[in-house]
Tab-separated table of C-alpha atoms in Angstrom:
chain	number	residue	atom	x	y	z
A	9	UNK	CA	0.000	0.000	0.000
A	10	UNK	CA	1.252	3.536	-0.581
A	11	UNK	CA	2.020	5.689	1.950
A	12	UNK	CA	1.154	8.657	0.044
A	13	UNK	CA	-0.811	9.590	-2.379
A	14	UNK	CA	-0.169	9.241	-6.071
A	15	UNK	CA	-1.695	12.356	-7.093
A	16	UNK	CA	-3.464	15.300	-5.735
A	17	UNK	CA	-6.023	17.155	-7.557
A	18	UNK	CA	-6.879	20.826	-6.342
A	19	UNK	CA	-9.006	22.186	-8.660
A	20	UNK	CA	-11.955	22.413	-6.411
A	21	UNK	CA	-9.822	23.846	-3.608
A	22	UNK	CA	-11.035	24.781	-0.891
A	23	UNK	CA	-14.720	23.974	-1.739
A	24	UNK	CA	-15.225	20.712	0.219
A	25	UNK	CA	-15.651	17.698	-2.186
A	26	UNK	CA	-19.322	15.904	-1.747
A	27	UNK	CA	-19.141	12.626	-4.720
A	28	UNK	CA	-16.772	11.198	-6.305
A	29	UNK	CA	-16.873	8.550	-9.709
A	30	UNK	CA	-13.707	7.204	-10.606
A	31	UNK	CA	-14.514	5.804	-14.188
A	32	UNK	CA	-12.476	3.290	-16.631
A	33	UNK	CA	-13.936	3.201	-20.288
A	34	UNK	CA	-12.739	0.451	-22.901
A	35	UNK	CA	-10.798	2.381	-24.905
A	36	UNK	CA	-10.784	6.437	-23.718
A	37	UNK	CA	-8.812	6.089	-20.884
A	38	UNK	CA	-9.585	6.921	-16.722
A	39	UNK	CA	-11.907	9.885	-15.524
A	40	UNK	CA	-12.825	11.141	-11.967
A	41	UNK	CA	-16.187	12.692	-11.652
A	42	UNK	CA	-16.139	14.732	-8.933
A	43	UNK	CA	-18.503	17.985	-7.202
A	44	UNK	CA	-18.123	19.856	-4.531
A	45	UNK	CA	-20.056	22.258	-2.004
A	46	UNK	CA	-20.646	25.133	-4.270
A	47	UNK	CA	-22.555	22.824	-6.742
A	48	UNK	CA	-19.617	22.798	-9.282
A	49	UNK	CA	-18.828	19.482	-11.044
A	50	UNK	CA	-15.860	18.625	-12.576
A	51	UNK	CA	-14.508	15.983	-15.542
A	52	UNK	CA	-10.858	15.086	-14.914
A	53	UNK	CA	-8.799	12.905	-17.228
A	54	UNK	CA	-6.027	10.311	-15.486
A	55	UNK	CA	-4.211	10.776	-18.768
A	56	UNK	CA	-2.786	14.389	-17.866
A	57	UNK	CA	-4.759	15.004	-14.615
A	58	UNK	CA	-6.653	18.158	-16.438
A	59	UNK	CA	-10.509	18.883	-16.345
A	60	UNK	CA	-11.989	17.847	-19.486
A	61	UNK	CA	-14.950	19.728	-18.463
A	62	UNK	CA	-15.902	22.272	-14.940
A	63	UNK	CA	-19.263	23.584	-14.598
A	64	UNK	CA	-21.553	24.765	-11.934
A	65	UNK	CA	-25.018	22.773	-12.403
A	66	UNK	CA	-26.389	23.601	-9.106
A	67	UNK	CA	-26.511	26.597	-7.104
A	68	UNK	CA	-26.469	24.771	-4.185
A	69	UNK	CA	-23.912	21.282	-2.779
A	70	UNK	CA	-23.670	18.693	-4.832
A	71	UNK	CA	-25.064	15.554	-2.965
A	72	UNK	CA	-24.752	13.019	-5.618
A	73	UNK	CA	-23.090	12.406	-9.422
A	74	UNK	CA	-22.512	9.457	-11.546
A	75	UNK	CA	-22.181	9.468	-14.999
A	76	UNK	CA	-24.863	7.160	-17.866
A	77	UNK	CA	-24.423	6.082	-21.324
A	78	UNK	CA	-26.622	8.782	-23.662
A	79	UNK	CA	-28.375	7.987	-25.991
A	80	UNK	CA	-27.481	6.556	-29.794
A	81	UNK	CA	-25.361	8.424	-31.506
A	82	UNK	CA	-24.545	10.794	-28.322
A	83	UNK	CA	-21.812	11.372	-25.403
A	84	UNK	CA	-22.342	9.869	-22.160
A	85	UNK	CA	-24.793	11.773	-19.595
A	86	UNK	CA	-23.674	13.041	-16.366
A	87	UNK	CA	-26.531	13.117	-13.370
A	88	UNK	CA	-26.637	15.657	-10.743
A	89	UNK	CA	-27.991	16.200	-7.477
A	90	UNK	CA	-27.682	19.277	-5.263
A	91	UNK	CA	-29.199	20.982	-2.671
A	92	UNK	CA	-31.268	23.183	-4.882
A	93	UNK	CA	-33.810	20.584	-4.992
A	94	UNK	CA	-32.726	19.340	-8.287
A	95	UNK	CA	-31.871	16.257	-9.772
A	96	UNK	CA	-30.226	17.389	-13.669
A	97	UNK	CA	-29.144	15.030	-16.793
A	98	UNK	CA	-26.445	16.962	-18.759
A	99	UNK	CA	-24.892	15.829	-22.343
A	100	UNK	CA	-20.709	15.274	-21.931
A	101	UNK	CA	-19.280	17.775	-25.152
A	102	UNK	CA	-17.747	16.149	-27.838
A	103	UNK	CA	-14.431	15.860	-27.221
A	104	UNK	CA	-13.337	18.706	-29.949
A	105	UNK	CA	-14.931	20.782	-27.696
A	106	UNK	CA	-12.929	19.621	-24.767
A	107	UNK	CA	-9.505	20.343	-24.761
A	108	UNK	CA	-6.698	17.968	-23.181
A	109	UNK	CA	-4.995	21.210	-23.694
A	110	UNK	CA	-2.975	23.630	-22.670
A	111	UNK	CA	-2.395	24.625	-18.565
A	112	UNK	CA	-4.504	27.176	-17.490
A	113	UNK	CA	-4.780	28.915	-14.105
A	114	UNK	CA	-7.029	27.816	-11.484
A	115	UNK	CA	-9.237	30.742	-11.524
A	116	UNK	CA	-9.734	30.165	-15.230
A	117	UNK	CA	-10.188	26.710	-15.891
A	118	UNK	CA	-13.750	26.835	-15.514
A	119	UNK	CA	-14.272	29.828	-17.764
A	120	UNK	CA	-12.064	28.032	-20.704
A	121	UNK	CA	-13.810	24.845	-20.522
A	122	UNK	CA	-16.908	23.622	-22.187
A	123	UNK	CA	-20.413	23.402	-20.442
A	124	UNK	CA	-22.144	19.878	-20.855
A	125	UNK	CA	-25.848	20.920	-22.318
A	126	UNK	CA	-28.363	20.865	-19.909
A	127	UNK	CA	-30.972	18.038	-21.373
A	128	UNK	CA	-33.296	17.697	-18.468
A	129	UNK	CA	-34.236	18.703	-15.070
A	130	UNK	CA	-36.316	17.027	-12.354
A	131	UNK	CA	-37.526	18.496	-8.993
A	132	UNK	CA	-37.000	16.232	-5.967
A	133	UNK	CA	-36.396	16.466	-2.090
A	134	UNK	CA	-32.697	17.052	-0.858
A	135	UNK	CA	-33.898	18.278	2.523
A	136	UNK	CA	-32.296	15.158	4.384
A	137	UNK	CA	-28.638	15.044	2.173
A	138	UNK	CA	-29.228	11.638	0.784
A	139	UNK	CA	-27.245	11.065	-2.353
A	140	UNK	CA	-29.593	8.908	-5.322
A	141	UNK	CA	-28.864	6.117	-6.665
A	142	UNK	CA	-28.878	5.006	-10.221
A	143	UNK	CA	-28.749	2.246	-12.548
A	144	UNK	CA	-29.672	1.783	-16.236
A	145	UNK	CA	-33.334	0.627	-16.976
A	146	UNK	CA	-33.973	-2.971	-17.799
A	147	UNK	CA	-33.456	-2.074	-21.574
A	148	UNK	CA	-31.596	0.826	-21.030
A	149	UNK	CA	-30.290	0.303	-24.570
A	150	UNK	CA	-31.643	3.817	-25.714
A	151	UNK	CA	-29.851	5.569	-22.762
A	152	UNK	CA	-32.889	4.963	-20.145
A	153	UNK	CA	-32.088	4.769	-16.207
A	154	UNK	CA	-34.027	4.258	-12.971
A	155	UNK	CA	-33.316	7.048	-10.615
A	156	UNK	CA	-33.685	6.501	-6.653
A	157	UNK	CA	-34.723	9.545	-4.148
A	158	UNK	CA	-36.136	10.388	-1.009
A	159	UNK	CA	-39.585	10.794	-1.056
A	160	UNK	CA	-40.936	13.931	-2.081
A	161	UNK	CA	-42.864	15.046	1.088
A	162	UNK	CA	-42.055	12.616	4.011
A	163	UNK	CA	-37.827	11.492	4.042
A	164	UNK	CA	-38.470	8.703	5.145
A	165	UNK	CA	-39.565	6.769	2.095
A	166	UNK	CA	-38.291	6.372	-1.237
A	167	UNK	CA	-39.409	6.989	-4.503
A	168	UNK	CA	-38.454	5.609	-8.195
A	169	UNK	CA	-38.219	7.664	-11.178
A	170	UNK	CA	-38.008	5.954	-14.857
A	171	UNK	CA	-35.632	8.915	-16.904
A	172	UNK	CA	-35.763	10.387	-19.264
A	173	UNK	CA	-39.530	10.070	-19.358
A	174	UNK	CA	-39.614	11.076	-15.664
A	175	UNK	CA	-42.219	8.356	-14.283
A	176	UNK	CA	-42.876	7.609	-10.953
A	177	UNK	CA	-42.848	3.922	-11.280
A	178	UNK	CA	-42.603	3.700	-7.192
A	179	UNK	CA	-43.900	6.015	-5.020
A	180	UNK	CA	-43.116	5.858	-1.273
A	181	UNK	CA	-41.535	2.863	-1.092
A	182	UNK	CA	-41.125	1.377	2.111
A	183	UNK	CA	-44.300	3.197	3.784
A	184	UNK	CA	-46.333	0.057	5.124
A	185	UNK	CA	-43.500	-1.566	6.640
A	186	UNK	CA	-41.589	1.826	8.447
A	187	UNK	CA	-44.696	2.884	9.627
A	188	UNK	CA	-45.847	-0.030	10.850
A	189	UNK	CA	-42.421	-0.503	12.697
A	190	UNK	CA	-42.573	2.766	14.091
A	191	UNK	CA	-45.901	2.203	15.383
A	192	UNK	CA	-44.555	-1.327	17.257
A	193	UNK	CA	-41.225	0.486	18.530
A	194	UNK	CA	-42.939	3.522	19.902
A	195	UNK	CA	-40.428	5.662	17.946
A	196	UNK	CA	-40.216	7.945	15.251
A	197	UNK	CA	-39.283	7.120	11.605
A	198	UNK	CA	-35.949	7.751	10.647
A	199	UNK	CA	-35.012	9.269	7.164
A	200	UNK	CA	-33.369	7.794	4.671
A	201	UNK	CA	-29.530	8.406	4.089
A	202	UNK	CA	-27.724	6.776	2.122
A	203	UNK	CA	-29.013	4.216	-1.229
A	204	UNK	CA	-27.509	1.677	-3.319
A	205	UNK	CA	-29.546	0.635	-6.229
A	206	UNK	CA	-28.607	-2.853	-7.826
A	207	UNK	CA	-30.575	-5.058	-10.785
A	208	UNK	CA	-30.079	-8.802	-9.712
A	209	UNK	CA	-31.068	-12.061	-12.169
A	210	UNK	CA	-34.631	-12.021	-11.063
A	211	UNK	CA	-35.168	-8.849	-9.063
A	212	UNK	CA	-34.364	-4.800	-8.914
A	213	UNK	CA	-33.242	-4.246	-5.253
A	214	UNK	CA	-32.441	-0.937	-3.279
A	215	UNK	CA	-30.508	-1.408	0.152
A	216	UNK	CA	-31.495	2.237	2.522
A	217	UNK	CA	-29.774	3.187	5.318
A	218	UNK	CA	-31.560	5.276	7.553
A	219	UNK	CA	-31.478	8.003	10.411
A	220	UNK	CA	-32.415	5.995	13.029
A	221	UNK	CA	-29.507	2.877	12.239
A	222	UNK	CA	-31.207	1.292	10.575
A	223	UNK	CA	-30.315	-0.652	7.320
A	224	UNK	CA	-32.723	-2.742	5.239
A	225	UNK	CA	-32.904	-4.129	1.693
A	226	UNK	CA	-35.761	-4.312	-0.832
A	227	UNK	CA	-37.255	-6.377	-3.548
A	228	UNK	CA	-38.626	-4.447	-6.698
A	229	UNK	CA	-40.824	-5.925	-9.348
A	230	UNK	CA	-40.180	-4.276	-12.280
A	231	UNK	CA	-43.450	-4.480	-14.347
A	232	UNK	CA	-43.064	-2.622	-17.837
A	233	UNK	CA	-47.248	-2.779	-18.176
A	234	UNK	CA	-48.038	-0.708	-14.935
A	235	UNK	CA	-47.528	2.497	-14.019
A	236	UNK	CA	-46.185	2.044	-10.524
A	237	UNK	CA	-44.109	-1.034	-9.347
A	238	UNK	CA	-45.078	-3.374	-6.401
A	239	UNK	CA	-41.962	-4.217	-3.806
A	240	UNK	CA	-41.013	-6.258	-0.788
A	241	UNK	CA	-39.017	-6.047	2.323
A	242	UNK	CA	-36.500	-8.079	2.201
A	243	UNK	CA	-34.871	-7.661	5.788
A	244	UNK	CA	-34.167	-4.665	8.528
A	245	UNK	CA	-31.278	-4.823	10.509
A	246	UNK	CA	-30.485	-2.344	13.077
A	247	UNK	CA	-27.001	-2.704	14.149
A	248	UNK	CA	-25.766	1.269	14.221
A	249	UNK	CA	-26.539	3.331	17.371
A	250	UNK	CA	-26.453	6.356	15.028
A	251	UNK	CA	-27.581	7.580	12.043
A	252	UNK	CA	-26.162	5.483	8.847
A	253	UNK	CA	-23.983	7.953	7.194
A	254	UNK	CA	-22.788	5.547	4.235
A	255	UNK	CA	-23.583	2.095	2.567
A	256	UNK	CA	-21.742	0.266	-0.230
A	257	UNK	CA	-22.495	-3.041	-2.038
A	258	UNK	CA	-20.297	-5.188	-3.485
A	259	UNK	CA	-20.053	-5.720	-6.962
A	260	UNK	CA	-21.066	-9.213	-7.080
A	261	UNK	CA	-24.203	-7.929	-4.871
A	262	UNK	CA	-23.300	-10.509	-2.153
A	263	UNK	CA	-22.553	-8.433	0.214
A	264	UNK	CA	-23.038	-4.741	1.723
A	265	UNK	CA	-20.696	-2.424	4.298
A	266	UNK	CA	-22.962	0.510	6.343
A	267	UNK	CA	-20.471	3.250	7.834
A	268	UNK	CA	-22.511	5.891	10.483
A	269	UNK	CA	-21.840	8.721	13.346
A	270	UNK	CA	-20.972	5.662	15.531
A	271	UNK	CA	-18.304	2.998	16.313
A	272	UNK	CA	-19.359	0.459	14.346
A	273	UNK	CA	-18.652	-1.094	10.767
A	274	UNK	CA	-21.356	-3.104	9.735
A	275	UNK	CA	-21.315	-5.835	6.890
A	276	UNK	CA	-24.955	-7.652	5.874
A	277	UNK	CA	-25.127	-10.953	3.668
A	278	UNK	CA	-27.435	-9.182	1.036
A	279	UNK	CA	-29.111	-12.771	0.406
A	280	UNK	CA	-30.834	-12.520	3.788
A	281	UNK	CA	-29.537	-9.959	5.775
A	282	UNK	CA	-27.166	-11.696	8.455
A	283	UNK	CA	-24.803	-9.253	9.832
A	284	UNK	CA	-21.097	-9.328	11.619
A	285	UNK	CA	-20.143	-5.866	13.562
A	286	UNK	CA	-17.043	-4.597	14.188
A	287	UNK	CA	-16.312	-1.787	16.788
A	288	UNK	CA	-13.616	0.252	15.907
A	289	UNK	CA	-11.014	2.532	17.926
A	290	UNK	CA	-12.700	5.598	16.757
A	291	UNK	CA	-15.724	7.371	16.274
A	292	UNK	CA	-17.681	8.790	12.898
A	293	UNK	CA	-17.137	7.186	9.706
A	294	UNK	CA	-18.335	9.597	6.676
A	295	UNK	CA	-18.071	7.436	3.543
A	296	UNK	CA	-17.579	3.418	2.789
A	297	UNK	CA	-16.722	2.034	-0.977
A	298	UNK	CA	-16.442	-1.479	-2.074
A	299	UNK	CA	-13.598	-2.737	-4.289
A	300	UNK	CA	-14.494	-4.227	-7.464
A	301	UNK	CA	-12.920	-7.491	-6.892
A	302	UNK	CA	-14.746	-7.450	-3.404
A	303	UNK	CA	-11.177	-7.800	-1.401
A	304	UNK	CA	-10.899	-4.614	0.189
A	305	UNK	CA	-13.085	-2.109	2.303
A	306	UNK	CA	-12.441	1.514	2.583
A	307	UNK	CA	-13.606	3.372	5.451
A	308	UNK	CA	-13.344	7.578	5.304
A	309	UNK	CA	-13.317	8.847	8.927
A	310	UNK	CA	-14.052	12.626	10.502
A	311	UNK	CA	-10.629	12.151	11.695
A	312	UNK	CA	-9.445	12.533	7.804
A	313	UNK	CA	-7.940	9.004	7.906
A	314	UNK	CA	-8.663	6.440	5.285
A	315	UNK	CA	-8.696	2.629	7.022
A	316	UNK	CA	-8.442	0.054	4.664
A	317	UNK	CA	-10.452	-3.266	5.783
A	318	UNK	CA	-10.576	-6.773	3.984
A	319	UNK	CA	-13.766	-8.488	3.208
A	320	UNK	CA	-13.875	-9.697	6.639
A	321	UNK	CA	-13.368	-6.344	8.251
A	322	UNK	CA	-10.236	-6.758	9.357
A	323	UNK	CA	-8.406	-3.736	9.334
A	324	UNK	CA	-5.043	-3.503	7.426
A	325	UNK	CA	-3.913	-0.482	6.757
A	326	UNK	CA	-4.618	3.344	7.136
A	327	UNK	CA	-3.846	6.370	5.019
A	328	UNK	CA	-3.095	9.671	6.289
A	329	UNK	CA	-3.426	12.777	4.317
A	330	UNK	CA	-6.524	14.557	4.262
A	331	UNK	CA	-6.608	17.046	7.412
A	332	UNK	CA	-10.418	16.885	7.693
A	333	UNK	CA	-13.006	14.856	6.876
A	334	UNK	CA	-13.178	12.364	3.987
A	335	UNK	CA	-16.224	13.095	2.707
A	336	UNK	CA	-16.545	10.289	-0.148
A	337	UNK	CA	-14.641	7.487	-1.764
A	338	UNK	CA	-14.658	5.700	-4.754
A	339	UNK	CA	-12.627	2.909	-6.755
A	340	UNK	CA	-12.016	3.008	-10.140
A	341	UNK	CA	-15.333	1.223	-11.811
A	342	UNK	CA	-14.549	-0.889	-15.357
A	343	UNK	CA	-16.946	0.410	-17.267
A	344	UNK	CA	-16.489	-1.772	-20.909
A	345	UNK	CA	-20.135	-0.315	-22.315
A	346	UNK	CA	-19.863	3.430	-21.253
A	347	UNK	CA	-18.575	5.955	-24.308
A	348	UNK	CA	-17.647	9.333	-22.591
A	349	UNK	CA	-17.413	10.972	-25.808
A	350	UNK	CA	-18.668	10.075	-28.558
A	351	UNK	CA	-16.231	10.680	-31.727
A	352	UNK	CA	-18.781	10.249	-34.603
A	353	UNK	CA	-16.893	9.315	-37.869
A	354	UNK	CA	-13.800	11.670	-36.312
A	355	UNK	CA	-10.406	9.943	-36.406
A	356	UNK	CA	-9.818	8.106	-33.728
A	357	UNK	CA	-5.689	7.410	-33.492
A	358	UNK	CA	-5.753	9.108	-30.154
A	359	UNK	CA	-7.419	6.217	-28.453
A	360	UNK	CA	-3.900	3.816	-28.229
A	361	UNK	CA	-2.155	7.037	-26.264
A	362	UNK	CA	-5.288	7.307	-23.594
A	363	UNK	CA	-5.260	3.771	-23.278
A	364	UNK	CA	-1.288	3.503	-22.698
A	365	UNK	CA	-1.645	6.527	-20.344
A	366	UNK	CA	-4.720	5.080	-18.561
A	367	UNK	CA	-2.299	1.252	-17.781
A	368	UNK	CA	-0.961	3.384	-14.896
A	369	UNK	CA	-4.261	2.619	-13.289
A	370	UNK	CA	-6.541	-0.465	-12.611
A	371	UNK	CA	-8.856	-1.704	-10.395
A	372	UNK	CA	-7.199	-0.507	-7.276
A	373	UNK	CA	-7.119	3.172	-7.817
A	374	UNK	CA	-8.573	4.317	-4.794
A	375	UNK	CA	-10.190	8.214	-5.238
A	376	UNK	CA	-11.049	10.166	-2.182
A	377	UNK	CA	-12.529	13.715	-1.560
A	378	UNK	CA	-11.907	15.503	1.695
A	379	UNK	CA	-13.466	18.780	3.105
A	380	UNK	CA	-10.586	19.730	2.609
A	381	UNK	CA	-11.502	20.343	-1.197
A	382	UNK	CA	-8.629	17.869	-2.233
A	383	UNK	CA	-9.080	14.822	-4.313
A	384	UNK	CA	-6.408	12.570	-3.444
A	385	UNK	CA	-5.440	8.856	-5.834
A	386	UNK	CA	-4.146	6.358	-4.325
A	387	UNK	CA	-3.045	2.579	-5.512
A	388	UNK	CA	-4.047	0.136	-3.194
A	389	UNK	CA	-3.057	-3.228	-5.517
C-alpha cells in the first residue's frame, strides 16, 4: 500500500468535495467525476490530470453524481444532485470541444472549458442530504435509467423515477412496513440516508440506510405494463446506534458495508440480511466504498484518515493525508459499455495514447474527496 498519495487534484480547492466517480472506459482512458459544495462538477482525465470539463449545475452542494451512457449516436450523460432541490441530466461535449490542452490557471479553468448541455431537469427532495442512486433501466439500450430519491414530502420513504420520461414507477416505497415498525417500537421514523440501487437475475433491489440505524434491503418488481411497481421487504437490521452515514455493495451484490456517526462497521449478507459488527477505535465514519474485486473495504473517517479493511473487516492499513473529513470514496469502476465521448466518424488514433496513459491505473485506484476540497489517488493493488 502507498504511503502517500499518487496524485493530488486541487481544482476544487477549498470547496469541500461531496461525490466522487472514478470511471475506466474500454478504450478512452480513466476519468474522476467529482462535485463539490458550491454545486460545481468537474470531468478530470487520469491521462494528464486536467478537467476535461468544470461547470456549476447547481446553485447549491452537490449531494450526488454518476455518470450514464446517452443515448445513440450521443456522449455519455452526467446526473446531478444538489441541494437546490434538483436532480439534472447533462450531455458530456464532444471531445473537440474539450480540450486535453494547454495549462490554465485555477481561476480560469472553468471559464475556458466547455459546459455539458443541460438536457433535463427534475424536482425532488434534498432536505435530508441523501445522495440517489442510479442504474440503467432494464433495456436501457436507448440511454434509459431508474433514478432513486427520497420521497418527495415525508424522508423517510423512497421513490423511483423511470428517466428520461420522468415516471414515478414507485412512489413511497417502504411506507407500510416503516410505519408499521414505528408504530410497534414507539419511535419515530428515521429518514433515509444513504441508497444503493442494484438489478439482480430475477429482481431490482435498493438497500437504505436510515437516520435511526437502521439498514434494510428491498425487492422491486419491475413491471413494464403498470404504471407504478409493487416491492417487498426483504430484511431490517439495526445494528448502528447512530444515524447510517454511508452504505456500499459489493459488486457481485453478495454483500453490503454501512459506515454511520458511531463505532461500528457493519457488513450484511445481502441474500438474507445476516450481519457481523465490528467496533472500531474511533468514532464517525463519513463514507464506505467497495472494491471491485470485493477484497478490500475503505472506510473515510471525521478524523481525515482512510482505514483500509478486507472483506472480513479486518483492518489492514490506514492512510493519512486529508486534514479533515473524507467526505466520499470511490474505486475506479470498469466500465467496458460506457462511451464518454462520442467521436462520430472523427479519427480516432488518439485512443492507443489514452489507453497507454490510462495502464498506470486499474482496479485498485482508490479516489477520495476531503473537506478539505482535495481529491487525493491512491493505488491500493
Amino acid at each position: 500500500m502507498q504511503s502517500q498519495p499518487t496524485w493530488i487534484l486541487r481544482h476544487h480547492s477549498p470547496d469541500s468535495i461531496h461525490s466522487l466517480r472514478a470511471i475506466k472506459t474500454q478504450d478512452e482512458g480513466a476519468f474522476v467525476l467529482a462535485g463539490d459544495a458550491s454545486g460545481r462538477v468537474s470531468l478530470t482525465s487520469l491521462e494528464d490530470y486536467r478537467p476535461r470539463c468544470f461547470w456549476s449545475p447547481h446553485t447549491k452542494s452537490i449531494l450526488g453524481i454518476d455518470v450514464v451512457q446517452g443515448q445513440q449516436g450521443k456522449s455519455a450523460c452526467v446526473i446531478s444532485q444538489g441541494r437546490d432541490n434538483k436532480l439534472l441530466a447533462s450531455l458530456l461535449p464532444s471531445p473537440s470541444l474539450a480540450p486535453s490542452g494547454a495549462a490554465v490557471l485555477p481561476s480560469r479553468i472553468q471559464s475556458d472549458l466547455p459546459v455539458p448541455m443541460l438536457l433535463d431537469s427534475l424536482d425532488i427532495n434534498a432536505l435530508n442530504f441523501c445522495p440517489f442512486a442510479c442504474v440503467p433501466a432494464r433495456d436501457g439500450r436507448n440511454g434509459g435509467y431508474l433514478v432513486a430519491v427520497p420521497h418527495t414530502v415525508d424522508s423517510a420513504f423512497v421513490d423511483l423515477y423511470s428517466l428520461p420520461s420522468k415516471q414515478r414507477v414507485v412512489r413511497a416505497l417502504g411506507k407500510a412496513d416503516i410505519e408499521s415498525e414505528r408504530s410497534a417500537l414507539g419511535h419515530r421514523k428515521g429518514i433515509v440516508m444513504s441508497m444503493s440501487l442494484h438489478r439482480t437475475k430475477d429482481k431490482l433491489r435498493l438497500v437504505a440506510g436510515y437516520e435511526d440505524g437502521y439498514v434494510k434491503s428491498w425487492a422491486i418488481d419491475e413491471k413494464a405494463e403498470e404504471k407504478e411497481w409493487s416491492w417487498d421487504l426483504l430484511w431490517s437490521e439495526r445494528k448502528h446506534i447512530e444515524s447510517v452515514l454511508a452504505l456500499a455493495v459489493s459488486a457481485d451484490h453478495t454483500f453490503a458495508v454501512s459506515v454511520g456517526a458511531d463505532d461500528r462497521l457493519v457488513r450484511y449478507e445481502l441474500v438474507d440480511g445476516r450481519s457481523t459488527v465490528i467496533k472500531c477505535k474511533s468514532s464517525g465514519h463519513a463514507s464506505v466504498v467497495v472494491r471491485q474485486d470485493g477484497c478490500l473495504v475503505a472506510v473515510g473517517g471525521w478524523d481525515g484518515r482512510i482505514r483500509l479493511y478486507d472483506a472480513a473487516l479486518e483492518l489492514k492499513d490506514t492512510l493519512r493525508y486529508h486534514k479533515d473529513t473524507v467526505q466520499v470514496l470511490a474505486f475506479l469502476e470498469a466500465r467496458k459499455d460506457l462511451r464518454i465521448f462520442h467521436r462520430g466518424q472523427q479519427d480516432d488514433s488518439d485512443d492507443d495514447e489514452d489507453q497507454e496513459s490510462s495502464h498506470r491505473y486499474d482496479a485498485g485506484l482508490l479516489v477520495s474527496g476531503g473537506k478539505d476540497g482535495r481529491v487525493c489517488l491512491w493505488k491500493t493493488l
